[in-house]
Amino acid sequence: MTVPTPSLDPAWIARTVTIALDEDLGPVPGRDVTTQSTIPPEATGAADLVARQDGVVAGLVVVPEVVGQVAARLGLPVPTVDQRVPDGTRVVRGDVLAVLTGPVQVLLVAERTLLNLASRASGVATHTRRWADALEGTGALVLDTRKTTPGLRALEKYAVRCGGGTNKRMGLYDVAMVKDNHVVAAGSVSAAVAAVRDRYPEVTIQVEADTLHQALEAVAAGARFLLLDNMPTPLLAEVVTAVRAVDPGVELEATGNLTLDRAREVASTGVDYLSVGGLTHSSPILDLALDLEPVGR
């Protein structure tokens, strides 16, 4: 498994922004009763997108789509977006991330939607960067999971990549992950692996193991990626040594109840990855703001 280059599908961005704007403005074209009452459509201005906290930014790539769709709904010119830093950049409080110039109505109508998306993504990237920094030099990488916000998985996994992490799988469709309930249903690890290989021979198979016996059974069945779940460090080290003795090429992941203060200890066992669901399900946002510049500045 390799760390993908951060990118986000433009078609996904467009669909997601449309849904977010419908949620905020109502069905197309929608309305902002405050902004459209107090600001004439011909008024123009500039606004700074600013970091209010130190962190790592992500999601700035959605900003042009948000202002473009808002402008189309209002029938006004599209503001220019002068992005000052790329996604994945470490920033400090007060840094200007982008300058938006155009109709003030568009800027203010777009404000909350672009902040919601970029703040959420930046929070995930910031949290991920802490794990990536903690693992620096160990040879282990931090992985995300499917524990994502419904509808925002692509954005959150993109943010993980921006923060120096790695995506484990995008969904149930691209990688087979044999977990304890699958083993119960199939009767054994070997039977579950065989069933997947028979039905979907082209798909990579990963197997969860709670014990040394399960890990060795999975390797014997042909699994090339193991999730070593909730193992104390001594057992984890024992399993890594035993599996490597049988097949050095098997990729190994520690998962379950991992914390930043244990990251290097867990990595020292020789695992390739640490899987951390909290990257996406428990990251607070990074506080960003859109500050309209005073007229005449």
XYZ file of N, CA, C and O in Angstrom, residues 47-51 60 82-85 91-100 291 293 297:
92
model
N -12.859 39.459 0.391
C -12.891 38.811 1.701
C -11.693 37.884 1.825
O -11.294 37.217 0.852
N -11.109 37.859 3.028
C -9.970 36.983 3.317
C -10.456 35.712 3.997
O -11.201 35.778 4.994
N -10.037 34.567 3.476
C -10.256 33.298 4.155
C -9.065 33.099 5.082
O -7.922 32.989 4.621
N -9.313 33.085 6.381
C -8.250 33.180 7.379
C -8.289 31.999 8.335
O -9.368 31.520 8.713
N -7.105 31.534 8.750
C -7.006 30.518 9.792
C -7.102 31.186 11.163
O -6.378 32.139 11.439
N -9.507 23.459 0.572
C -9.553 24.741 -0.132
C -9.936 24.555 -1.599
O -10.438 25.486 -2.235
N -8.159 33.787 -5.138
C -6.699 33.785 -5.133
C -6.247 32.931 -3.952
O -6.119 33.403 -2.831
N -6.033 31.644 -4.223
C -5.631 30.721 -3.155
C -4.156 30.932 -2.832
O -3.296 30.828 -3.707
N -3.853 31.209 -1.572
C -2.504 31.576 -1.179
C -1.652 30.386 -0.739
O -0.419 30.477 -0.752
N -2.272 29.301 -0.318
C -1.521 28.124 0.114
C -2.213 26.880 -0.440
O -3.443 26.868 -0.593
N -0.333 25.819 8.716
C -0.587 27.251 8.846
C -0.651 27.623 10.322
O -0.787 26.759 11.191
N -0.547 28.914 10.582
C -0.677 29.415 11.946
C -1.817 30.411 11.991
O -2.257 30.941 10.962
N -2.300 30.641 13.185
C -3.401 31.581 13.388
C -3.097 32.921 12.711
O -2.007 33.481 12.882
N -4.047 33.403 11.938
C -3.892 34.681 11.255
C -3.453 34.571 9.815
O -3.536 35.553 9.066
N -2.981 33.389 9.383
C -2.572 33.230 7.993
C -3.765 33.403 7.057
O -4.859 32.861 7.297
N -3.559 34.135 5.964
C -4.578 34.264 4.927
C -4.419 33.107 3.950
O -3.357 32.935 3.343
N -5.462 32.323 3.823
C -5.413 31.117 2.987
C -5.847 31.400 1.552
O -5.383 30.759 0.619
N -6.749 32.351 1.405
C -7.235 32.728 0.074
C -7.895 34.098 0.173
O -8.375 34.493 1.246
N -7.913 34.812 -0.949
C -8.616 36.094 -1.033
C -9.676 35.959 -2.118
O -9.374 35.593 -3.262
N -10.918 36.247 -1.764
C -12.047 36.138 -2.679
C -12.507 37.546 -3.031
O -12.744 38.373 -2.136
N -13.440 36.845 6.350
C -13.530 38.225 6.833
C -13.654 39.186 5.663
O -12.722 39.325 4.857
N -13.431 42.488 3.770
C -12.570 43.664 3.922
C -13.426 44.936 3.936
O -14.432 45.009 3.212
N -10.698 49.617 1.247
C -9.375 49.116 1.635
C -8.446 48.995 0.452
O -8.854 48.569 -0.606
